[in-house]
mmCIF file of C-alpha atoms in Angstrom:
data_model
loop_
_atom_site.group_PDB
_atom_site.id
_atom_site.type_symbol
_atom_site.label_atom_id
_atom_site.label_comp_id
_atom_site.label_asym_id
_atom_site.label_seq_id
_atom_site.Cartn_x
_atom_site.Cartn_y
_atom_site.Cartn_z
ATOM 1 C CA UNK A 1 91.864 156.759 7.318
ATOM 2 C CA UNK A 2 91.644 153.537 9.356
ATOM 3 C CA UNK A 3 90.398 153.747 12.902
ATOM 4 C CA UNK A 4 91.099 151.293 15.719
ATOM 5 C CA UNK A 5 89.109 151.028 18.935
ATOM 6 C CA UNK A 6 90.829 150.042 22.188
ATOM 7 C CA UNK A 7 88.516 148.393 24.721
ATOM 8 C CA UNK A 8 89.560 148.159 28.376
ATOM 9 C CA UNK A 9 86.712 146.423 30.207
ATOM 10 C CA UNK A 10 86.545 145.958 33.963
ATOM 11 C CA UNK A 11 83.951 144.338 36.169
ATOM 12 C CA UNK A 12 81.973 147.589 36.495
ATOM 13 C CA UNK A 13 83.496 149.905 33.878
ATOM 14 C CA UNK A 14 84.095 150.070 30.138
ATOM 15 C CA UNK A 15 86.937 152.365 29.078
ATOM 16 C CA UNK A 16 87.658 153.037 25.409
ATOM 17 C CA UNK A 17 89.773 155.113 23.040
ATOM 18 C CA UNK A 18 89.433 155.530 19.298
ATOM 19 C CA UNK A 19 92.718 155.992 17.404
ATOM 20 C CA UNK A 20 93.569 157.032 13.891
ATOM 21 C CA UNK A 21 96.104 154.486 12.678
ATOM 22 C CA UNK A 22 98.918 154.200 11.905
ATOM 23 C CA UNK A 23 99.359 157.803 13.096
ATOM 24 C CA UNK A 24 98.429 156.715 16.664
ATOM 25 C CA UNK A 25 96.355 159.871 17.099
ATOM 26 C CA UNK A 26 93.579 159.730 19.697
ATOM 27 C CA UNK A 27 90.336 160.816 18.041
ATOM 28 C CA UNK A 28 87.976 160.336 20.961
ATOM 29 C CA UNK A 29 87.844 158.559 24.305
ATOM 30 C CA UNK A 30 85.457 157.818 27.103
ATOM 31 C CA UNK A 31 84.143 155.410 29.644
ATOM 32 C CA UNK A 32 80.966 153.929 31.030
ATOM 33 C CA UNK A 33 81.009 153.768 34.831
ATOM 34 C CA UNK A 34 78.746 152.059 37.383
ATOM 35 C CA UNK A 35 77.560 149.423 34.925
ATOM 36 C CA UNK A 36 74.389 147.563 35.949
ATOM 37 C CA UNK A 37 73.840 150.017 38.819
ATOM 38 C CA UNK A 38 71.545 152.982 39.413
ATOM 39 C CA UNK A 39 73.120 156.176 38.113
ATOM 40 C CA UNK A 40 75.260 154.597 35.406
ATOM 41 C CA UNK A 41 77.417 157.261 33.735
ATOM 42 C CA UNK A 42 78.484 157.526 30.080
ATOM 43 C CA UNK A 43 81.344 159.943 29.386
ATOM 44 C CA UNK A 44 82.955 160.893 26.081
ATOM 45 C CA UNK A 45 85.697 163.328 25.081
ATOM 46 C CA UNK A 46 85.170 164.602 21.530
ATOM 47 C CA UNK A 47 87.902 165.421 18.983
ATOM 48 C CA UNK A 48 87.704 169.155 19.822
ATOM 49 C CA UNK A 49 88.171 168.432 23.535
ATOM 50 C CA UNK A 50 84.501 168.901 24.443
ATOM 51 C CA UNK A 51 83.305 166.522 27.138
ATOM 52 C CA UNK A 52 79.813 165.025 27.218
ATOM 53 C CA UNK A 53 78.214 163.166 30.126
ATOM 54 C CA UNK A 54 74.999 161.160 30.234
ATOM 55 C CA UNK A 55 73.435 159.473 33.240
ATOM 56 C CA UNK A 56 71.103 156.513 32.916
ATOM 57 C CA UNK A 57 70.093 153.818 35.370
ATOM 58 C CA UNK A 58 71.356 150.265 34.963
ATOM 59 C CA UNK A 59 73.342 150.482 31.744
ATOM 60 C CA UNK A 60 74.087 146.856 30.877
ATOM 61 C CA UNK A 61 77.344 145.596 29.392
ATOM 62 C CA UNK A 62 75.713 145.097 25.982
ATOM 63 C CA UNK A 63 74.054 148.505 26.054
ATOM 64 C CA UNK A 64 77.368 150.134 27.034
ATOM 65 C CA UNK A 65 79.063 148.692 23.948
ATOM 66 C CA UNK A 66 76.178 149.789 21.732
ATOM 67 C CA UNK A 67 76.252 153.290 23.248
ATOM 68 C CA UNK A 68 79.935 153.681 22.432
ATOM 69 C CA UNK A 69 79.275 153.015 18.755
ATOM 70 C CA UNK A 70 76.015 154.951 18.465
ATOM 71 C CA UNK A 71 77.546 158.005 20.149
ATOM 72 C CA UNK A 72 80.552 157.851 17.837
ATOM 73 C CA UNK A 73 78.078 158.289 14.985
ATOM 74 C CA UNK A 74 75.678 160.741 16.649
ATOM 75 C CA UNK A 75 78.525 163.057 17.692
ATOM 76 C CA UNK A 76 79.953 162.929 14.175
ATOM 77 C CA UNK A 77 83.197 161.231 15.195
ATOM 78 C CA UNK A 78 82.640 158.628 12.477
ATOM 79 C CA UNK A 79 80.234 158.771 9.555
ATOM 80 C CA UNK A 80 80.018 155.008 9.160
ATOM 81 C CA UNK A 81 80.950 152.271 11.624
ATOM 82 C CA UNK A 82 82.816 150.562 8.789
ATOM 83 C CA UNK A 83 85.555 153.168 9.350
ATOM 84 C CA UNK A 84 86.489 151.179 12.472
ATOM 85 C CA UNK A 85 88.659 148.432 11.014
ATOM 86 C CA UNK A 86 90.173 147.031 14.200
ATOM 87 C CA UNK A 87 89.214 146.445 17.839
ATOM 88 C CA UNK A 88 91.729 145.572 20.542
ATOM 89 C CA UNK A 89 90.566 144.080 23.825
ATOM 90 C CA UNK A 90 92.511 144.084 27.080
ATOM 91 C CA UNK A 91 92.263 140.590 28.593
ATOM 92 C CA UNK A 92 93.572 140.050 32.120
ATOM 93 C CA UNK A 93 94.467 136.341 32.125
ATOM 94 C CA UNK A 94 96.139 134.498 29.277
ATOM 95 C CA UNK A 95 97.721 131.824 31.443
ATOM 96 C CA UNK A 96 100.573 130.022 29.746
ATOM 97 C CA UNK A 97 98.461 129.656 26.609
ATOM 98 C CA UNK A 98 99.050 133.169 25.273
ATOM 99 C CA UNK A 99 102.651 134.309 25.180
ATOM 100 C CA UNK A 100 101.715 137.246 22.945
ATOM 101 C CA UNK A 101 98.625 139.123 21.871
ATOM 102 C CA UNK A 102 96.434 137.157 19.465
ATOM 103 C CA UNK A 103 93.977 137.699 16.640
ATOM 104 C CA UNK A 104 90.630 136.514 17.974
ATOM 105 C CA UNK A 105 89.297 133.339 16.406
ATOM 106 C CA UNK A 106 86.610 130.993 17.761
ATOM 107 C CA UNK A 107 89.401 128.889 19.294
ATOM 108 C CA UNK A 108 91.047 131.925 20.957
ATOM 109 C CA UNK A 109 87.699 133.097 22.348
ATOM 110 C CA UNK A 110 87.037 129.622 23.762
ATOM 111 C CA UNK A 111 90.470 129.599 25.415
ATOM 112 C CA UNK A 112 89.864 133.042 26.987
ATOM 113 C CA UNK A 113 86.640 131.718 28.511
ATOM 114 C CA UNK A 114 88.374 128.576 29.765
ATOM 115 C CA UNK A 115 90.956 130.730 31.582
ATOM 116 C CA UNK A 116 88.234 132.321 33.740
ATOM 117 C CA UNK A 117 89.516 130.617 36.906
ATOM 118 C CA UNK A 118 92.638 132.795 36.730
ATOM 119 C CA UNK A 119 90.637 136.062 36.563
ATOM 120 C CA UNK A 120 86.999 135.319 37.474
ATOM 121 C CA UNK A 121 86.008 138.998 37.699
ATOM 122 C CA UNK A 122 87.523 139.950 34.365
ATOM 123 C CA UNK A 123 87.929 137.203 31.763
ATOM 124 C CA UNK A 124 84.213 136.326 31.497
ATOM 125 C CA UNK A 125 83.101 139.935 31.014
ATOM 126 C CA UNK A 126 85.980 140.637 28.620
ATOM 127 C CA UNK A 127 85.043 137.555 26.569
ATOM 128 C CA UNK A 128 81.465 138.818 26.544
ATOM 129 C CA UNK A 129 82.558 142.187 25.111
ATOM 130 C CA UNK A 130 84.488 140.391 22.380
ATOM 131 C CA UNK A 131 81.283 138.658 21.316
ATOM 132 C CA UNK A 132 79.273 141.890 21.477
ATOM 133 C CA UNK A 133 81.748 143.856 19.359
ATOM 134 C CA UNK A 134 81.971 140.970 16.901
ATOM 135 C CA UNK A 135 78.205 141.342 16.446
ATOM 136 C CA UNK A 136 78.264 145.138 16.255
ATOM 137 C CA UNK A 137 81.377 145.416 14.052
ATOM 138 C CA UNK A 138 81.414 142.165 12.060
ATOM 139 C CA UNK A 139 83.984 143.398 9.517
ATOM 140 C CA UNK A 140 86.519 144.702 12.038
ATOM 141 C CA UNK A 141 89.520 142.584 12.976
ATOM 142 C CA UNK A 142 89.558 141.835 16.701
ATOM 143 C CA UNK A 143 92.702 141.256 18.771
ATOM 144 C CA UNK A 144 93.142 140.144 22.388
ATOM 145 C CA UNK A 145 95.960 141.786 24.371
ATOM 146 C CA UNK A 146 96.830 139.875 27.538
ATOM 147 C CA UNK A 147 98.045 141.428 30.787
ATOM 148 C CA UNK A 148 99.923 138.225 31.610
ATOM 149 C CA UNK A 149 101.787 137.668 28.335
ATOM 150 C CA UNK A 150 104.703 139.862 29.441
ATOM 151 C CA UNK A 151 105.469 137.356 32.192
ATOM 152 C CA UNK A 152 105.182 134.036 30.366
ATOM 153 C CA UNK A 153 108.928 133.902 29.710
ATOM 154 C CA UNK A 154 110.074 134.882 33.204
ATOM 155 C CA UNK A 155 112.665 132.493 34.630
ATOM 156 C CA UNK A 156 111.076 129.494 36.342
ATOM 157 C CA UNK A 157 113.020 130.363 39.488
ATOM 158 C CA UNK A 158 110.828 133.477 39.743
ATOM 159 C CA UNK A 159 107.436 132.219 38.576
ATOM 160 C CA UNK A 160 107.372 128.892 40.439
ATOM 161 C CA UNK A 161 105.962 128.557 43.963
ATOM 162 C CA UNK A 162 107.714 126.294 46.451
ATOM 163 C CA UNK A 163 104.792 123.855 46.579
ATOM 164 C CA UNK A 164 104.621 120.330 45.107
ATOM 165 C CA UNK A 165 105.686 120.593 41.453
ATOM 166 C CA UNK A 166 102.748 118.467 40.334
ATOM 167 C CA UNK A 167 100.385 121.339 41.249
ATOM 168 C CA UNK A 168 102.035 123.395 38.541
ATOM 169 C CA UNK A 169 101.832 120.529 36.058
ATOM 170 C CA UNK A 170 98.198 119.652 36.848
ATOM 171 C CA UNK A 171 96.644 123.021 37.681
ATOM 172 C CA UNK A 172 98.984 125.710 36.341
ATOM 173 C CA UNK A 173 99.779 126.918 39.859
ATOM 174 C CA UNK A 174 102.437 129.601 39.213
ATOM 175 C CA UNK A 175 102.979 133.343 39.280
ATOM 176 C CA UNK A 176 101.236 135.002 36.316
ATOM 177 C CA UNK A 177 101.501 138.683 37.233
ATOM 178 C CA UNK A 178 99.195 141.444 36.020
ATOM 179 C CA UNK A 179 99.320 145.008 34.630
ATOM 180 C CA UNK A 180 101.648 143.637 31.950
ATOM 181 C CA UNK A 181 100.307 145.929 29.229
ATOM 182 C CA UNK A 182 101.039 148.966 31.403
ATOM 183 C CA UNK A 183 104.512 147.785 32.426
ATOM 184 C CA UNK A 184 105.355 146.958 28.792
ATOM 185 C CA UNK A 185 104.403 150.453 27.602
ATOM 186 C CA UNK A 186 106.235 152.215 30.412
ATOM 187 C CA UNK A 187 109.413 150.166 29.990
ATOM 188 C CA UNK A 188 109.607 150.806 26.239
ATOM 189 C CA UNK A 189 108.761 154.493 26.641
ATOM 190 C CA UNK A 190 111.437 154.906 29.324
ATOM 191 C CA UNK A 191 114.031 153.355 27.025
ATOM 192 C CA UNK A 192 113.019 155.886 24.339
ATOM 193 C CA UNK A 193 113.332 158.794 26.791
ATOM 194 C CA UNK A 194 116.772 157.647 27.925
ATOM 195 C CA UNK A 195 117.886 156.951 24.365
ATOM 196 C CA UNK A 196 118.979 153.393 25.100
ATOM 197 C CA UNK A 197 117.779 149.957 23.978
ATOM 198 C CA UNK A 198 115.521 148.338 26.562
ATOM 199 C CA UNK A 199 117.788 145.295 26.454
ATOM 200 C CA UNK A 200 120.641 147.430 27.839
ATOM 201 C CA UNK A 201 118.703 148.705 30.868
ATOM 202 C CA UNK A 202 118.165 147.219 34.300
ATOM 203 C CA UNK A 203 114.819 148.800 35.102
ATOM 204 C CA UNK A 204 112.104 148.641 37.751
ATOM 205 C CA UNK A 205 108.633 149.897 36.839
ATOM 206 C CA UNK A 206 106.183 150.785 39.615
ATOM 207 C CA UNK A 207 102.504 150.676 38.585
ATOM 208 C CA UNK A 208 100.992 152.192 41.725
ATOM 209 C CA UNK A 209 97.257 152.829 41.934
ATOM 210 C CA UNK A 210 94.196 151.217 43.465
ATOM 211 C CA UNK A 211 95.854 148.057 42.193
ATOM 212 C CA UNK A 212 99.647 148.109 42.436
ATOM 213 C CA UNK A 213 102.408 145.976 40.977
ATOM 214 C CA UNK A 214 106.149 146.225 40.492
ATOM 215 C CA UNK A 215 108.138 144.628 37.661
ATOM 216 C CA UNK A 216 111.871 144.180 37.155
ATOM 217 C CA UNK A 217 113.256 144.222 33.584
ATOM 218 C CA UNK A 218 116.586 142.797 32.475
ATOM 219 C CA UNK A 219 117.899 142.076 28.973
ATOM 220 C CA UNK A 220 114.665 143.452 27.513
ATOM 221 C CA UNK A 221 112.407 140.996 29.348
ATOM 222 C CA UNK A 222 110.482 140.830 32.604
ATOM 223 C CA UNK A 223 112.691 139.181 35.198
ATOM 224 C CA UNK A 224 110.226 139.215 38.104
ATOM 225 C CA UNK A 225 106.954 140.827 39.181
ATOM 226 C CA UNK A 226 105.117 141.356 42.444
ATOM 227 C CA UNK A 227 101.622 140.089 41.624
ATOM 228 C CA UNK A 228 101.243 136.350 41.736
ATOM 229 C CA UNK A 229 98.781 133.636 40.759
ATOM 230 C CA UNK A 230 96.195 136.415 41.031
ATOM 231 C CA UNK A 231 96.438 140.210 41.431
ATOM 232 C CA UNK A 232 95.934 139.793 45.194
ATOM 233 C CA UNK A 233 99.619 139.135 45.860
ATOM 234 C CA UNK A 234 102.479 141.615 46.073
ATOM 235 C CA UNK A 235 102.529 145.077 47.604
ATOM 236 C CA UNK A 236 99.751 146.535 49.721
ATOM 237 C CA UNK A 237 97.038 148.168 47.577
ATOM 238 C CA UNK A 238 93.888 150.246 47.877
ATOM 239 C CA UNK A 239 91.667 147.423 49.115
ATOM 240 C CA UNK A 240 93.914 144.359 48.586
ATOM 241 C CA UNK A 241 96.151 143.017 51.329
ATOM 242 C CA UNK A 242 99.112 142.088 49.165
ATOM 243 C CA UNK A 243 101.383 139.359 50.515
ATOM 244 C CA UNK A 244 100.108 137.613 53.636
ATOM 245 C CA UNK A 245 100.906 134.436 55.583
ATOM 246 C CA UNK A 246 98.411 131.761 54.377
ATOM 247 C CA UNK A 247 98.219 130.390 57.908
ATOM 248 C CA UNK A 248 96.843 133.736 59.064
ATOM 249 C CA UNK A 249 94.036 133.400 56.519
ATOM 250 C CA UNK A 250 93.120 129.977 57.901
ATOM 251 C CA UNK A 251 93.362 131.301 61.481
ATOM 252 C CA UNK A 252 91.063 134.252 60.751
ATOM 253 C CA UNK A 253 88.614 132.088 58.809
ATOM 254 C CA UNK A 254 88.160 129.961 61.923
ATOM 255 C CA UNK A 255 87.897 132.911 64.306
ATOM 256 C CA UNK A 256 85.487 134.847 62.055
ATOM 257 C CA UNK A 257 83.505 131.766 60.982
ATOM 258 C CA UNK A 258 84.167 132.607 57.341
ATOM 259 C CA UNK A 259 84.494 130.376 54.306
ATOM 260 C CA UNK A 260 87.623 130.602 52.160
ATOM 261 C CA UNK A 261 85.782 132.526 49.391
ATOM 262 C CA UNK A 262 84.584 134.975 52.052
ATOM 263 C CA UNK A 263 88.149 135.416 53.306
ATOM 264 C CA UNK A 264 89.443 135.992 49.773
ATOM 265 C CA UNK A 265 86.746 138.649 49.366
ATOM 266 C CA UNK A 266 87.941 140.378 52.562
ATOM 267 C CA UNK A 267 91.554 140.291 51.347
ATOM 268 C CA UNK A 268 90.541 141.696 47.939
ATOM 269 C CA UNK A 269 87.967 144.315 48.905
ATOM 270 C CA UNK A 270 88.283 145.236 52.596
ATOM 271 C CA UNK A 271 92.017 145.217 53.248
ATOM 272 C CA UNK A 272 95.014 147.280 52.134
ATOM 273 C CA UNK A 273 94.872 151.037 52.671
ATOM 274 C CA UNK A 274 91.152 150.824 53.415
ATOM 275 C CA UNK A 275 91.551 148.071 55.987
ATOM 276 C CA UNK A 276 94.368 149.758 57.901
ATOM 277 C CA UNK A 277 93.076 153.333 57.743
ATOM 278 C CA UNK A 278 89.437 152.360 58.319
ATOM 279 C CA UNK A 279 88.694 155.411 56.197
ATOM 280 C CA UNK A 280 89.477 155.136 52.484
ATOM 281 C CA UNK A 281 91.424 153.190 49.844
ATOM 282 C CA UNK A 282 92.430 156.501 48.230
ATOM 283 C CA UNK A 283 95.866 157.855 49.168
ATOM 284 C CA UNK A 284 94.639 161.413 48.654
ATOM 285 C CA UNK A 285 92.080 161.013 51.443
ATOM 286 C CA UNK A 286 94.731 159.564 53.729
ATOM 287 C CA UNK A 287 97.227 162.342 52.993
ATOM 288 C CA UNK A 288 94.596 164.934 53.910
ATOM 289 C CA UNK A 289 93.852 163.247 57.252
ATOM 290 C CA UNK A 290 97.220 161.808 58.297
ATOM 291 C CA UNK A 291 98.033 164.630 60.727
ATOM 292 C CA UNK A 292 94.935 164.006 62.848
ATOM 293 C CA UNK A 293 94.380 160.299 62.144
ATOM 294 C CA UNK A 294 97.267 157.976 63.108
ATOM 295 C CA UNK A 295 95.680 155.116 61.142
ATOM 296 C CA UNK A 296 95.777 157.190 57.956
ATOM 297 C CA UNK A 297 99.476 157.840 58.447
ATOM 298 C CA UNK A 298 100.137 154.196 59.321
ATOM 299 C CA UNK A 299 98.459 153.055 56.104
ATOM 300 C CA UNK A 300 100.569 155.450 54.001
ATOM 301 C CA UNK A 301 103.765 154.445 55.808
ATOM 302 C CA UNK A 302 102.993 150.749 55.300
ATOM 303 C CA UNK A 303 102.386 151.270 51.580
ATOM 304 C CA UNK A 304 105.751 153.008 51.144
ATOM 305 C CA UNK A 305 107.451 150.297 53.215
ATOM 306 C CA UNK A 306 106.052 147.485 51.054
ATOM 307 C CA UNK A 307 107.017 149.256 47.821
ATOM 308 C CA UNK A 308 110.554 149.888 49.105
ATOM 309 C CA UNK A 309 110.915 146.239 50.145
ATOM 310 C CA UNK A 310 110.050 145.010 46.660
ATOM 311 C CA UNK A 311 112.234 147.553 44.886
ATOM 312 C CA UNK A 312 115.162 146.658 47.143
ATOM 313 C CA UNK A 313 114.758 142.936 46.488
ATOM 314 C CA UNK A 314 114.560 143.518 42.734
ATOM 315 C CA UNK A 315 117.719 145.625 42.748
ATOM 316 C CA UNK A 316 119.412 142.610 44.337
ATOM 317 C CA UNK A 317 117.935 140.284 41.679
ATOM 318 C CA UNK A 318 118.995 142.617 38.862
ATOM 319 C CA UNK A 319 122.475 143.135 40.271
ATOM 320 C CA UNK A 320 121.982 146.902 40.266
ATOM 321 C CA UNK A 321 119.535 149.246 38.596
ATOM 322 C CA UNK A 322 119.686 151.928 35.903
ATOM 323 C CA UNK A 323 116.160 153.335 36.088
ATOM 324 C CA UNK A 324 113.184 153.488 38.461
ATOM 325 C CA UNK A 325 109.859 154.460 36.866
ATOM 326 C CA UNK A 326 106.602 155.539 38.557
ATOM 327 C CA UNK A 327 103.291 155.164 36.711
ATOM 328 C CA UNK A 328 99.504 154.736 37.169
ATOM 329 C CA UNK A 329 97.218 156.795 39.428
ATOM 330 C CA UNK A 330 99.347 157.148 42.552
ATOM 331 C CA UNK A 331 102.648 156.817 40.733
ATOM 332 C CA UNK A 332 101.773 159.643 38.351
ATOM 333 C CA UNK A 333 100.120 161.930 40.913
ATOM 334 C CA UNK A 334 101.533 161.001 44.322
ATOM 335 C CA UNK A 335 104.162 163.690 44.813
ATOM 336 C CA UNK A 336 104.780 162.927 48.491
ATOM 337 C CA UNK A 337 104.664 159.166 47.985
ATOM 338 C CA UNK A 338 107.273 159.257 45.207
ATOM 339 C CA UNK A 339 109.558 161.347 47.412
ATOM 340 C CA UNK A 340 109.098 159.027 50.390
ATOM 341 C CA UNK A 341 109.944 155.936 48.335
ATOM 342 C CA UNK A 342 113.061 157.538 46.846
ATOM 343 C CA UNK A 343 114.259 158.815 50.219
ATOM 344 C CA UNK A 344 114.199 155.291 51.653
ATOM 345 C CA UNK A 345 116.160 153.976 48.652
ATOM 346 C CA UNK A 346 118.797 156.703 48.723
ATOM 347 C CA UNK A 347 121.609 154.317 49.646
ATOM 348 C CA UNK A 348 121.192 152.674 46.202
ATOM 349 C CA UNK A 349 121.894 155.989 44.496
ATOM 350 C CA UNK A 350 118.173 156.637 43.985
ATOM 351 C CA UNK A 351 117.096 160.226 44.563
ATOM 352 C CA UNK A 352 114.350 162.652 43.589
ATOM 353 C CA UNK A 353 114.837 166.402 43.214
ATOM 354 C CA UNK A 354 111.862 167.982 45.082
ATOM 355 C CA UNK A 355 111.682 170.852 42.581
ATOM 356 C CA UNK A 356 111.523 168.471 39.609
ATOM 357 C CA UNK A 357 109.000 166.277 41.442
ATOM 358 C CA UNK A 358 106.431 169.040 42.010
ATOM 359 C CA UNK A 359 103.878 168.023 39.352
ATOM 360 C CA UNK A 360 101.111 165.522 38.685
ATOM 361 C CA UNK A 361 100.293 163.351 35.696
ATOM 362 C CA UNK A 362 103.117 164.383 33.389
ATOM 363 C CA UNK A 363 106.186 162.746 31.871
ATOM 364 C CA UNK A 364 109.411 163.846 33.563
ATOM 365 C CA UNK A 365 112.815 162.741 34.744
ATOM 366 C CA UNK A 366 112.726 163.620 38.441
ATOM 367 C CA UNK A 367 116.184 162.503 39.564
ATOM 368 C CA UNK A 368 118.871 165.154 40.119
ATOM 369 C CA UNK A 369 121.224 165.918 37.248
ATOM 370 C CA UNK A 370 124.054 163.383 37.230
ATOM 371 C CA UNK A 371 122.228 160.917 39.494
ATOM 372 C CA UNK A 372 123.552 157.357 39.430
ATOM 373 C CA UNK A 373 120.037 156.001 38.884
ATOM 374 C CA UNK A 374 117.528 157.734 36.603
ATOM 375 C CA UNK A 375 114.136 158.161 38.277
ATOM 376 C CA UNK A 376 111.203 158.974 36.026
ATOM 377 C CA UNK A 377 107.464 159.478 36.009
ATOM 378 C CA UNK A 378 105.888 158.088 32.831
ATOM 379 C CA UNK A 379 102.083 158.137 32.527
ATOM 380 C CA UNK A 380 100.899 154.743 31.376
ATOM 381 C CA UNK A 381 99.059 154.258 28.093
ATOM 382 C CA UNK A 382 97.606 150.755 27.924
ATOM 383 C CA UNK A 383 95.260 151.711 25.096
ATOM 384 C CA UNK A 384 98.168 152.740 22.874
ATOM 385 C CA UNK A 385 99.833 149.372 23.440
ATOM 386 C CA UNK A 386 96.544 147.668 22.569
ATOM 387 C CA UNK A 387 96.112 149.441 19.217
ATOM 388 C CA UNK A 388 99.788 148.939 18.366
ATOM 389 C CA UNK A 389 99.270 145.210 18.798
ATOM 390 C CA UNK A 390 96.169 145.355 16.595
ATOM 391 C CA UNK A 391 98.259 147.105 13.946
ATOM 392 C CA UNK A 392 101.148 144.626 14.311
ATOM 393 C CA UNK A 393 99.011 141.496 14.084
ATOM 394 C CA UNK A 394 96.466 142.477 11.432
ATOM 395 C CA UNK A 395 98.438 144.417 8.824
#
C-alpha cells in the first residue's frame, strides 16, 4: 500500500497529511507550530483518532521535518519510511514558469529558489523543505504544487496592470494570485456536488480566512482573482490591508518616516481587521466584542463590504453566476459573515437559508430550495489536491 505525504509549509508552521493512495484515505495528519520559537508545538492525529502533542523549545525547520518522519515510525503509523513513495510540496509562487504542478528535478528546485522575489516569506523555506525531504526520503518521488499555476492562463486583460508594458516584459510585473490549490479543489468539488461539469458553471469561490481571496471561474478556468502580484492585494484580511491607493502608501511613509519595506510590513502585518479594530485579526474576537466596541463592528462591516464588492464585480465579468462557494477558516465557520454577505447580494438572486446556514466546518448547500444561484459551503482540502497531483505526475 503506497503512501504519499503532503507538505504544506509556512513561514512559522509545517502542516502535513499522510495518505494511502490511490484510495485517498488520510492515515495521519499533524502540524508543527511556532517553529524556531520558544514553546514550539508538535501535534499529530493518529489513525485511530488519538491526538498527541509535544512541546519543545526552538524546533528548527530541519528538526520539524525529521520529527514528522520519526514520529510516523515511533507511533507505528509506518513500519519503514520506504512505504512513503511520494511527497507533494505546496509552493506559493510559480510565476509564469510553472503552469502546472511539476516533478521536482534539480532544475525545478533552482527555479523555485529563483522565484523567491514573488513570495519571499514562503518560497525559500518551501525550497528548503524540498531539500530536507529529499535527504530524508531519497527514494520517494517529490512533486511541487504551485498556488499560482491556476492563474497562469487567465486572460491578459485581467492579469495585466495598467503600468508600462515593459515592466511586465522585464520584471514579470503582473497579477499572479494565490490560494490557487484551495480554489481549484473547491471549484471541482462544487461541480461534483451540483452534478455538472465545471466548464458549464459560472462560479465564484470565496477563500476567506486570515488570508482571503476570491476567484471567478468560467469555462472551467480561472477568469479573475482578487490577490495580485503578491497576496497583499484584494479584499481586506486579518492583518493585510487589501487594495489601497499607492499614493497613500507614499504619503504615510513620509509622515511616519518609514522606508518602503517598513510600510509593506505595516500593510501585511498591522492592517486589515487588526488595524481597524485595534483588537484582533480574528473575526471571532470581533464578533464577541462588536456590541460594545464600535471599531470591532466597523472592521467586520468593512470586511463584508470588500467581499461583496469583489463578488459583485465578478458577477459582472462572468455575465451572471450559477454558484457562490464559501471556504477556508472564516468561510467555513463564519455563520454570521456568510449571512451578511448573501444578504447584500440578494438582488443577484443570491440567498442563504438561516436554518441551513446554522453550522460550522461542514459541506452543505445553504441556499433556499429553488434558489436562482446555488450557495454552498465546501471545506477546502489543499492536501488532497497535492497528493492527487503527486499521483497524476508520478504514476
